[in-house]
Amino acid sequence: LSSRTIAPLMQLTMVFSRWQHAKTAMSGLDELLKKPLDQPEEGEMAHCPTLTGHYDLRGVQYSYDEENVKSVVTINQLQIKPGERVAILGKVGAGKSTLLKLLAGQARATQGKVIVDGVDVQRIDPVDLRRQLGWLSQDSRLFFGTLRQNLMLGNPHASEQEMLQALKVSGALSLVQQDASSLDRIINEGGRGLSGGQRQMVMLSRMILRQPQVVLMDEPTASMDESLEEYVIRQMQGWLSGRTLVLVTHRPALLKLVDRIVVMDNGRIVADGPRDEILRAAAAQTAKQTGGQGDAA
C-alpha cells in the first residue's frame, strides 16, 4: 500500500525534473535566437568563392568599447601579399591577438577597414570566409562527441583518409593508433582527459582538414613539448606551400615557418621586415642593452 502511495509522488518528481530541464533548454534556445545574424539582410554580403590572403590595412583602429576613444590597436599601414608567411611578435598586451582577430573578421575595426582581396572583410559572406580562411585561436574548443565528429566540424565531407592525413600533419595520429576505437574514440567536452598538447593537435587537425588558402593561427603550439613542436613544424612546412600564413607566437622555433616578422608594441607596429633582418636587429639590441648593464655594474 505504501509503495502505491509513493509511486505517483516519484513520478511527479520526475515530471518536475523534466520540466526544469525543458525550461532551461528553452531559455538557452531563446537567448540564442535573439543573437544577431551572421548575414542580416540578403544581398548585403559579397560572394568571394576564392580568397588568396592579399591584406591591406590603412588607418585601422580598434577599441573594445566603441564609445571609448582610446584604441588598443592602431595600424597606420600593413600589407600582406598572397603566399606570404608572417609572424606577429610582441610582449603580452601588445595587440597581437587583436590584430589577428581583425584579419579573421572576428573583430570589427572602429575606424578604417580591413581589406582582403579588394573587399572589406566585414562585407564578405561568412560562408565564404569560413571556407577559405583557417582560423585557430586560443579560444578554439573541442566538443563532446567522437574524434571523427570533432574533425568533421572543419570539413563535413572529408573522407577517412583525409582525416588521417590531417592528423598526421598535426602529430595527432598517435591518438588514433593508441586507441582501438580509432576515429570513433570519445572526446569529452572541452577536450577533458586530453593533455593541452593533444587538444592543440586535434584542433590543428580540424583546421588543416578544411584546406584553407589563408591560415591565421594564435599560439598553435603553446602547450606542445619541443619534440612534438619540431615534428609539427616539419609537417607544416610542406602543407603551407602556396598558402598565406599569419602567425602569433612566442615560441622561437615557429619562426622557421615564416619569412617576415611584424613586431608590435602598445597596439602599434614598431618593426616590419624580413625575418632574418628583424632577428639580427633584435639580437643587436639585446647585446647593446646587456653591454650597457655590464658597463654600469
PDB file of N, CA and C in Angstrom, residues 122-201:
ATOM      1  N   GLN A 122      34.524  42.575 -43.495  1.00  0.00           N
ATOM      2  CA  GLN A 122      33.206  42.550 -42.864  1.00  0.00           C
ATOM      3  C   GLN A 122      32.074  42.425 -43.884  1.00  0.00           C
ATOM      4  N   ARG A 123      32.381  42.608 -45.162  1.00  0.00           N
ATOM      5  CA  ARG A 123      31.361  42.527 -46.210  1.00  0.00           C
ATOM      6  C   ARG A 123      31.365  41.182 -46.931  1.00  0.00           C
ATOM      7  N   ILE A 124      32.340  40.335 -46.596  1.00  0.00           N
ATOM      8  CA  ILE A 124      32.428  39.029 -47.250  1.00  0.00           C
ATOM      9  C   ILE A 124      31.427  38.071 -46.616  1.00  0.00           C
ATOM     10  N   ASP A 125      30.748  37.307 -47.452  1.00  0.00           N
ATOM     11  CA  ASP A 125      29.796  36.308 -46.967  1.00  0.00           C
ATOM     12  C   ASP A 125      30.501  35.396 -45.960  1.00  0.00           C
ATOM     13  N   PRO A 126      29.966  35.251 -44.734  1.00  0.00           N
ATOM     14  CA  PRO A 126      30.610  34.424 -43.707  1.00  0.00           C
ATOM     15  C   PRO A 126      30.879  32.997 -44.162  1.00  0.00           C
ATOM     16  N   VAL A 127      30.019  32.459 -45.026  1.00  0.00           N
ATOM     17  CA  VAL A 127      30.228  31.096 -45.533  1.00  0.00           C
ATOM     18  C   VAL A 127      31.527  31.029 -46.334  1.00  0.00           C
ATOM     19  N   ASP A 128      31.752  32.011 -47.201  1.00  0.00           N
ATOM     20  CA  ASP A 128      32.986  32.057 -47.994  1.00  0.00           C
ATOM     21  C   ASP A 128      34.197  32.282 -47.102  1.00  0.00           C
ATOM     22  N   LEU A 129      34.032  33.142 -46.100  1.00  0.00           N
ATOM     23  CA  LEU A 129      35.138  33.466 -45.205  1.00  0.00           C
ATOM     24  C   LEU A 129      35.573  32.232 -44.425  1.00  0.00           C
ATOM     25  N   ARG A 130      34.617  31.480 -43.908  1.00  0.00           N
ATOM     26  CA  ARG A 130      34.947  30.285 -43.124  1.00  0.00           C
ATOM     27  C   ARG A 130      35.555  29.194 -43.996  1.00  0.00           C
ATOM     28  N   ARG A 131      35.103  29.111 -45.238  1.00  0.00           N
ATOM     29  CA  ARG A 131      35.611  28.062 -46.116  1.00  0.00           C
ATOM     30  C   ARG A 131      37.049  28.328 -46.545  1.00  0.00           C
ATOM     31  N   GLN A 132      37.390  29.584 -46.796  1.00  0.00           N
ATOM     32  CA  GLN A 132      38.699  29.932 -47.335  1.00  0.00           C
ATOM     33  C   GLN A 132      39.718  30.296 -46.266  1.00  0.00           C
ATOM     34  N   LEU A 133      39.253  30.542 -45.053  1.00  0.00           N
ATOM     35  CA  LEU A 133      40.133  31.052 -44.005  1.00  0.00           C
ATOM     36  C   LEU A 133      40.221  30.056 -42.850  1.00  0.00           C
ATOM     37  N   GLY A 134      41.440  29.597 -42.564  1.00  0.00           N
ATOM     38  CA  GLY A 134      41.660  28.708 -41.432  1.00  0.00           C
ATOM     39  C   GLY A 134      42.014  29.530 -40.206  1.00  0.00           C
ATOM     40  N   TRP A 135      41.127  29.532 -39.224  1.00  0.00           N
ATOM     41  CA  TRP A 135      41.282  30.389 -38.043  1.00  0.00           C
ATOM     42  C   TRP A 135      41.448  29.506 -36.816  1.00  0.00           C
ATOM     43  N   LEU A 136      42.623  29.562 -36.198  1.00  0.00           N
ATOM     44  CA  LEU A 136      42.893  28.777 -34.995  1.00  0.00           C
ATOM     45  C   LEU A 136      43.296  29.736 -33.887  1.00  0.00           C
ATOM     46  N   SER A 137      42.359  29.984 -32.973  1.00  0.00           N
ATOM     47  CA  SER A 137      42.605  30.946 -31.898  1.00  0.00           C
ATOM     48  C   SER A 137      42.888  30.226 -30.589  1.00  0.00           C
ATOM     49  N   GLN A 138      43.260  30.986 -29.577  1.00  0.00           N
ATOM     50  CA  GLN A 138      43.471  30.411 -28.253  1.00  0.00           C
ATOM     51  C   GLN A 138      42.150  30.022 -27.606  1.00  0.00           C
ATOM     52  N   ASP A 139      41.032  30.504 -28.158  1.00  0.00           N
ATOM     53  CA  ASP A 139      39.707  30.189 -27.623  1.00  0.00           C
ATOM     54  C   ASP A 139      39.057  29.006 -28.328  1.00  0.00           C
ATOM     55  N   SER A 140      39.731  28.411 -29.304  1.00  0.00           N
ATOM     56  CA  SER A 140      39.157  27.264 -30.013  1.00  0.00           C
ATOM     57  C   SER A 140      38.894  26.130 -29.029  1.00  0.00           C
ATOM     58  N   ARG A 141      37.811  25.371 -29.268  1.00  0.00           N
ATOM     59  CA  ARG A 141      37.392  24.341 -28.321  1.00  0.00           C
ATOM     60  C   ARG A 141      37.098  23.026 -29.030  1.00  0.00           C
ATOM     61  N   LEU A 142      37.166  21.961 -28.219  1.00  0.00           N
ATOM     62  CA  LEU A 142      36.685  20.652 -28.651  1.00  0.00           C
ATOM     63  C   LEU A 142      35.335  20.411 -27.988  1.00  0.00           C
ATOM     64  N   PHE A 143      34.509  19.587 -28.625  1.00  0.00           N
ATOM     65  CA  PHE A 143      33.164  19.351 -28.131  1.00  0.00           C
ATOM     66  C   PHE A 143      32.945  17.871 -27.841  1.00  0.00           C
ATOM     67  N   PHE A 144      31.961  17.584 -27.000  1.00  0.00           N
ATOM     68  CA  PHE A 144      31.661  16.193 -26.676  1.00  0.00           C
ATOM     69  C   PHE A 144      31.207  15.463 -27.938  1.00  0.00           C
ATOM     70  N   GLY A 145      31.813  14.314 -28.151  1.00  0.00           N
ATOM     71  CA  GLY A 145      31.496  13.510 -29.331  1.00  0.00           C
ATOM     72  C   GLY A 145      32.713  12.693 -29.699  1.00  0.00           C
ATOM     73  N   THR A 146      32.686  12.076 -30.846  1.00  0.00           N
ATOM     74  CA  THR A 146      33.836  11.289 -31.274  1.00  0.00           C
ATOM     75  C   THR A 146      34.902  12.196 -31.886  1.00  0.00           C
ATOM     76  N   LEU A 147      36.095  11.647 -32.007  1.00  0.00           N
ATOM     77  CA  LEU A 147      37.177  12.378 -32.673  1.00  0.00           C
ATOM     78  C   LEU A 147      36.764  12.710 -34.107  1.00  0.00           C
ATOM     79  N   ARG A 148      36.106  11.766 -34.763  1.00  0.00           N
ATOM     80  CA  ARG A 148      35.640  11.971 -36.135  1.00  0.00           C
ATOM     81  C   ARG A 148      34.691  13.171 -36.218  1.00  0.00           C
ATOM     82  N   GLN A 149      33.740  13.237 -35.283  1.00  0.00           N
ATOM     83  CA  GLN A 149      32.760  14.334 -35.288  1.00  0.00           C
ATOM     84  C   GLN A 149      33.429  15.681 -35.050  1.00  0.00           C
ATOM     85  N   ASN A 150      34.423  15.710 -34.166  1.00  0.00           N
ATOM     86  CA  ASN A 150      35.144  16.958 -33.916  1.00  0.00           C
ATOM     87  C   ASN A 150      35.912  17.406 -35.150  1.00  0.00           C
ATOM     88  N   LEU A 151      36.505  16.453 -35.863  1.00  0.00           N
ATOM     89  CA  LEU A 151      37.250  16.794 -37.075  1.00  0.00           C
ATOM     90  C   LEU A 151      36.319  17.269 -38.187  1.00  0.00           C
ATOM     91  N   MET A 152      35.142  16.660 -38.275  1.00  0.00           N
ATOM     92  CA  MET A 152      34.214  16.988 -39.357  1.00  0.00           C
ATOM     93  C   MET A 152      33.625  18.384 -39.227  1.00  0.00           C
ATOM     94  N   LEU A 153      33.801  19.020 -38.074  1.00  0.00           N
ATOM     95  CA  LEU A 153      33.402  20.419 -37.952  1.00  0.00           C
ATOM     96  C   LEU A 153      34.237  21.288 -38.889  1.00  0.00           C
ATOM     97  N   GLY A 154      35.450  20.832 -39.190  1.00  0.00           N
ATOM     98  CA  GLY A 154      36.303  21.556 -40.129  1.00  0.00           C
ATOM     99  C   GLY A 154      35.926  21.293 -41.573  1.00  0.00           C
ATOM    100  N   ASN A 155      35.464  20.074 -41.847  1.00  0.00           N
ATOM    101  CA  ASN A 155      35.073  19.701 -43.211  1.00  0.00           C
ATOM    102  C   ASN A 155      34.092  18.531 -43.135  1.00  0.00           C
ATOM    103  N   PRO A 156      32.794  18.803 -43.196  1.00  0.00           N
ATOM    104  CA  PRO A 156      31.783  17.749 -43.037  1.00  0.00           C
ATOM    105  C   PRO A 156      31.862  16.655 -44.098  1.00  0.00           C
ATOM    106  N   HIS A 157      32.486  16.937 -45.236  1.00  0.00           N
ATOM    107  CA  HIS A 157      32.529  15.977 -46.344  1.00  0.00           C
ATOM    108  C   HIS A 157      33.878  15.262 -46.448  1.00  0.00           C
ATOM    109  N   ALA A 158      34.735  15.412 -45.459  1.00  0.00           N
ATOM    110  CA  ALA A 158      36.073  14.812 -45.518  1.00  0.00           C
ATOM    111  C   ALA A 158      35.996  13.290 -45.443  1.00  0.00           C
ATOM    112  N   SER A 159      36.865  12.644 -46.195  1.00  0.00           N
ATOM    113  CA  SER A 159      36.955  11.183 -46.146  1.00  0.00           C
ATOM    114  C   SER A 159      37.811  10.770 -44.954  1.00  0.00           C
ATOM    115  N   GLU A 160      37.751   9.487 -44.621  1.00  0.00           N
ATOM    116  CA  GLU A 160      38.555   8.988 -43.502  1.00  0.00           C
ATOM    117  C   GLU A 160      40.042   9.149 -43.801  1.00  0.00           C
ATOM    118  N   GLN A 161      40.434   8.940 -45.049  1.00  0.00           N
ATOM    119  CA  GLN A 161      41.834   9.087 -45.428  1.00  0.00           C
ATOM    120  C   GLN A 161      42.299  10.528 -45.245  1.00  0.00           C
ATOM    121  N   GLU A 162      41.445  11.481 -45.584  1.00  0.00           N
ATOM    122  CA  GLU A 162      41.782  12.898 -45.410  1.00  0.00           C
ATOM    123  C   GLU A 162      41.921  13.244 -43.931  1.00  0.00           C
ATOM    124  N   MET A 163      41.069  12.649 -43.106  1.00  0.00           N
ATOM    125  CA  MET A 163      41.165  12.880 -41.660  1.00  0.00           C
ATOM    126  C   MET A 163      42.486  12.346 -41.117  1.00  0.00           C
ATOM    127  N   LEU A 164      42.851  11.147 -41.544  1.00  0.00           N
ATOM    128  CA  LEU A 164      44.099  10.544 -41.072  1.00  0.00           C
ATOM    129  C   LEU A 164      45.305  11.368 -41.522  1.00  0.00           C
ATOM    130  N   GLN A 165      45.239  11.905 -42.737  1.00  0.00           N
ATOM    131  CA  GLN A 165      46.338  12.737 -43.233  1.00  0.00           C
ATOM    132  C   GLN A 165      46.454  14.017 -42.421  1.00  0.00           C
ATOM    133  N   ALA A 166      45.310  14.633 -42.074  1.00  0.00           N
ATOM    134  CA  ALA A 166      45.323  15.847 -41.251  1.00  0.00           C
ATOM    135  C   ALA A 166      45.885  15.552 -39.867  1.00  0.00           C
ATOM    136  N   LEU A 167      45.519  14.403 -39.316  1.00  0.00           N
ATOM    137  CA  LEU A 167      46.042  14.001 -38.004  1.00  0.00           C
ATOM    138  C   LEU A 167      47.549  13.767 -38.071  1.00  0.00           C
ATOM    139  N   LYS A 168      48.019  13.253 -39.201  1.00  0.00           N
ATOM    140  CA  LYS A 168      49.456  13.017 -39.366  1.00  0.00           C
ATOM    141  C   LYS A 168      50.223  14.332 -39.382  1.00  0.00           C
ATOM    142  N   VAL A 169      49.709  15.314 -40.123  1.00  0.00           N
ATOM    143  CA  VAL A 169      50.390  16.613 -40.216  1.00  0.00           C
ATOM    144  C   VAL A 169      50.480  17.273 -38.847  1.00  0.00           C
ATOM    145  N   SER A 170      49.422  17.158 -38.044  1.00  0.00           N
ATOM    146  CA  SER A 170      49.379  17.823 -36.735  1.00  0.00           C
ATOM    147  C   SER A 170      50.077  17.025 -35.643  1.00  0.00           C
ATOM    148  N   GLY A 171      50.494  15.791 -35.952  1.00  0.00           N
ATOM    149  CA  GLY A 171      51.121  14.956 -34.937  1.00  0.00           C
ATOM    150  C   GLY A 171      50.140  14.191 -34.084  1.00  0.00           C
ATOM    151  N   ALA A 172      48.839  14.263 -34.425  1.00  0.00           N
ATOM    152  CA  ALA A 172      47.802  13.643 -33.591  1.00  0.00           C
ATOM    153  C   ALA A 172      47.453  12.225 -34.026  1.00  0.00           C
ATOM    154  N   LEU A 173      48.165  11.684 -35.003  1.00  0.00           N
ATOM    155  CA  LEU A 173      47.845  10.336 -35.481  1.00  0.00           C
ATOM    156  C   LEU A 173      47.987   9.297 -34.372  1.00  0.00           C
ATOM    157  N   SER A 174      48.858   9.580 -33.396  1.00  0.00           N
ATOM    158  CA  SER A 174      49.052   8.652 -32.274  1.00  0.00           C
ATOM    159  C   SER A 174      47.770   8.462 -31.473  1.00  0.00           C
ATOM    160  N   LEU A 175      46.897   9.470 -31.450  1.00  0.00           N
ATOM    161  CA  LEU A 175      45.627   9.350 -30.731  1.00  0.00           C
ATOM    162  C   LEU A 175      44.762   8.254 -31.332  1.00  0.00           C
ATOM    163  N   VAL A 176      44.889   8.055 -32.644  1.00  0.00           N
ATOM    164  CA  VAL A 176      44.132   7.015 -33.333  1.00  0.00           C
ATOM    165  C   VAL A 176      44.816   5.668 -33.157  1.00  0.00           C
ATOM    166  N   GLN A 177      46.136   5.666 -33.264  1.00  0.00           N
ATOM    167  CA  GLN A 177      46.887   4.414 -33.225  1.00  0.00           C
ATOM    168  C   GLN A 177      46.880   3.758 -31.852  1.00  0.00           C
ATOM    169  N   GLN A 178      46.768   4.563 -30.780  1.00  0.00           N
ATOM    170  CA  GLN A 178      46.824   4.002 -29.430  1.00  0.00           C
ATOM    171  C   GLN A 178      45.448   3.639 -28.887  1.00  0.00           C
ATOM    172  N   ASP A 179      44.399   3.842 -29.673  1.00  0.00           N
ATOM    173  CA  ASP A 179      43.040   3.573 -29.216  1.00  0.00           C
ATOM    174  C   ASP A 179      42.348   2.658 -30.221  1.00  0.00           C
ATOM    175  N   ALA A 180      41.807   1.539 -29.715  1.00  0.00           N
ATOM    176  CA  ALA A 180      41.174   0.560 -30.597  1.00  0.00           C
ATOM    177  C   ALA A 180      39.977   1.144 -31.349  1.00  0.00           C
ATOM    178  N   SER A 181      39.328   2.141 -30.759  1.00  0.00           N
ATOM    179  CA  SER A 181      38.147   2.732 -31.395  1.00  0.00           C
ATOM    180  C   SER A 181      38.521   3.719 -32.496  1.00  0.00           C
ATOM    181  N   SER A 182      39.837   3.989 -32.647  1.00  0.00           N
ATOM    182  CA  SER A 182      40.334   4.832 -33.736  1.00  0.00           C
ATOM    183  C   SER A 182      39.630   6.183 -33.787  1.00  0.00           C
ATOM    184  N   LEU A 183      39.084   6.548 -34.954  1.00  0.00           N
ATOM    185  CA  LEU A 183      38.447   7.852 -35.118  1.00  0.00           C
ATOM    186  C   LEU A 183      37.157   7.988 -34.317  1.00  0.00           C
ATOM    187  N   ASP A 184      36.669   6.871 -33.794  1.00  0.00           N
ATOM    188  CA  ASP A 184      35.419   6.912 -33.032  1.00  0.00           C
ATOM    189  C   ASP A 184      35.651   6.969 -31.525  1.00  0.00           C
ATOM    190  N   ARG A 185      36.875   7.231 -31.108  1.00  0.00           N
ATOM    191  CA  ARG A 185      37.123   7.408 -29.677  1.00  0.00           C
ATOM    192  C   ARG A 185      36.398   8.662 -29.205  1.00  0.00           C
ATOM    193  N   ILE A 186      35.937   8.621 -27.965  1.00  0.00           N
ATOM    194  CA  ILE A 186      35.130   9.714 -27.430  1.00  0.00           C
ATOM    195  C   ILE A 186      36.024  10.861 -26.943  1.00  0.00           C
ATOM    196  N   ILE A 187      35.654  12.069 -27.333  1.00  0.00           N
ATOM    197  CA  ILE A 187      36.291  13.289 -26.840  1.00  0.00           C
ATOM    198  C   ILE A 187      35.315  13.961 -25.884  1.00  0.00           C
ATOM    199  N   ASN A 188      35.744  14.226 -24.672  1.00  0.00           N
ATOM    200  CA  ASN A 188      34.871  14.878 -23.694  1.00  0.00           C
ATOM    201  C   ASN A 188      34.753  16.375 -23.981  1.00  0.00           C
ATOM    202  N   GLU A 189      33.737  16.995 -23.416  1.00  0.00           N
ATOM    203  CA  GLU A 189      33.508  18.428 -23.606  1.00  0.00           C
ATOM    204  C   GLU A 189      34.749  19.223 -23.224  1.00  0.00           C
ATOM    205  N   GLY A 190      35.191  20.093 -24.122  1.00  0.00           N
ATOM    206  CA  GLY A 190      36.377  20.901 -23.863  1.00  0.00           C
ATOM    207  C   GLY A 190      37.678  20.129 -23.980  1.00  0.00           C
ATOM    208  N   GLY A 191      37.594  18.834 -24.386  1.00  0.00           N
ATOM    209  CA  GLY A 191      38.806  18.023 -24.502  1.00  0.00           C
ATOM    210  C   GLY A 191      39.318  17.516 -23.169  1.00  0.00           C
ATOM    211  N   ARG A 192      38.424  17.467 -22.155  1.00  0.00           N
ATOM    212  CA  ARG A 192      38.851  16.950 -20.848  1.00  0.00           C
ATOM    213  C   ARG A 192      39.340  15.511 -21.007  1.00  0.00           C
ATOM    214  N   GLY A 193      40.433  15.204 -20.326  1.00  0.00           N
ATOM    215  CA  GLY A 193      41.033  13.885 -20.449  1.00  0.00           C
ATOM    216  C   GLY A 193      42.198  13.866 -21.422  1.00  0.00           C
ATOM    217  N   LEU A 194      42.309  14.902 -22.247  1.00  0.00           N
ATOM    218  CA  LEU A 194      43.458  15.050 -23.142  1.00  0.00           C
ATOM    219  C   LEU A 194      44.410  16.083 -22.562  1.00  0.00           C
ATOM    220  N   SER A 195      45.685  15.929 -22.852  1.00  0.00           N
ATOM    221  CA  SER A 195      46.653  16.935 -22.415  1.00  0.00           C
ATOM    222  C   SER A 195      46.475  18.197 -23.253  1.00  0.00           C
ATOM    223  N   GLY A 196      47.071  19.296 -22.801  1.00  0.00           N
ATOM    224  CA  GLY A 196      46.987  20.545 -23.557  1.00  0.00           C
ATOM    225  C   GLY A 196      47.543  20.391 -24.956  1.00  0.00           C
ATOM    226  N   GLY A 197      48.661  19.659 -25.074  1.00  0.00           N
ATOM    227  CA  GLY A 197      49.261  19.437 -26.385  1.00  0.00           C
ATOM    228  C   GLY A 197      48.367  18.613 -27.294  1.00  0.00           C
ATOM    229  N   GLN A 198      47.713  17.580 -26.728  1.00  0.00           N
ATOM    230  CA  GLN A 198      46.814  16.744 -27.525  1.00  0.00           C
ATOM    231  C   GLN A 198      45.609  17.540 -28.021  1.00  0.00           C
ATOM    232  N   ARG A 199      45.084  18.406 -27.162  1.00  0.00           N
ATOM    233  CA  ARG A 199      43.950  19.241 -27.586  1.00  0.00           C
ATOM    234  C   ARG A 199      44.363  20.138 -28.758  1.00  0.00           C
ATOM    235  N   GLN A 200      45.550  20.731 -28.643  1.00  0.00           N
ATOM    236  CA  GLN A 200      46.016  21.599 -29.730  1.00  0.00           C
ATOM    237  C   GLN A 200      46.222  20.813 -31.025  1.00  0.00           C
ATOM    238  N   MET A 201      46.695  19.565 -30.915  1.00  0.00           N
ATOM    239  CA  MET A 201      46.896  18.745 -32.112  1.00  0.00           C
ATOM    240  C   MET A 201      45.574  18.478 -32.824  1.00  0.00           C
TER     241      MET A 201
END
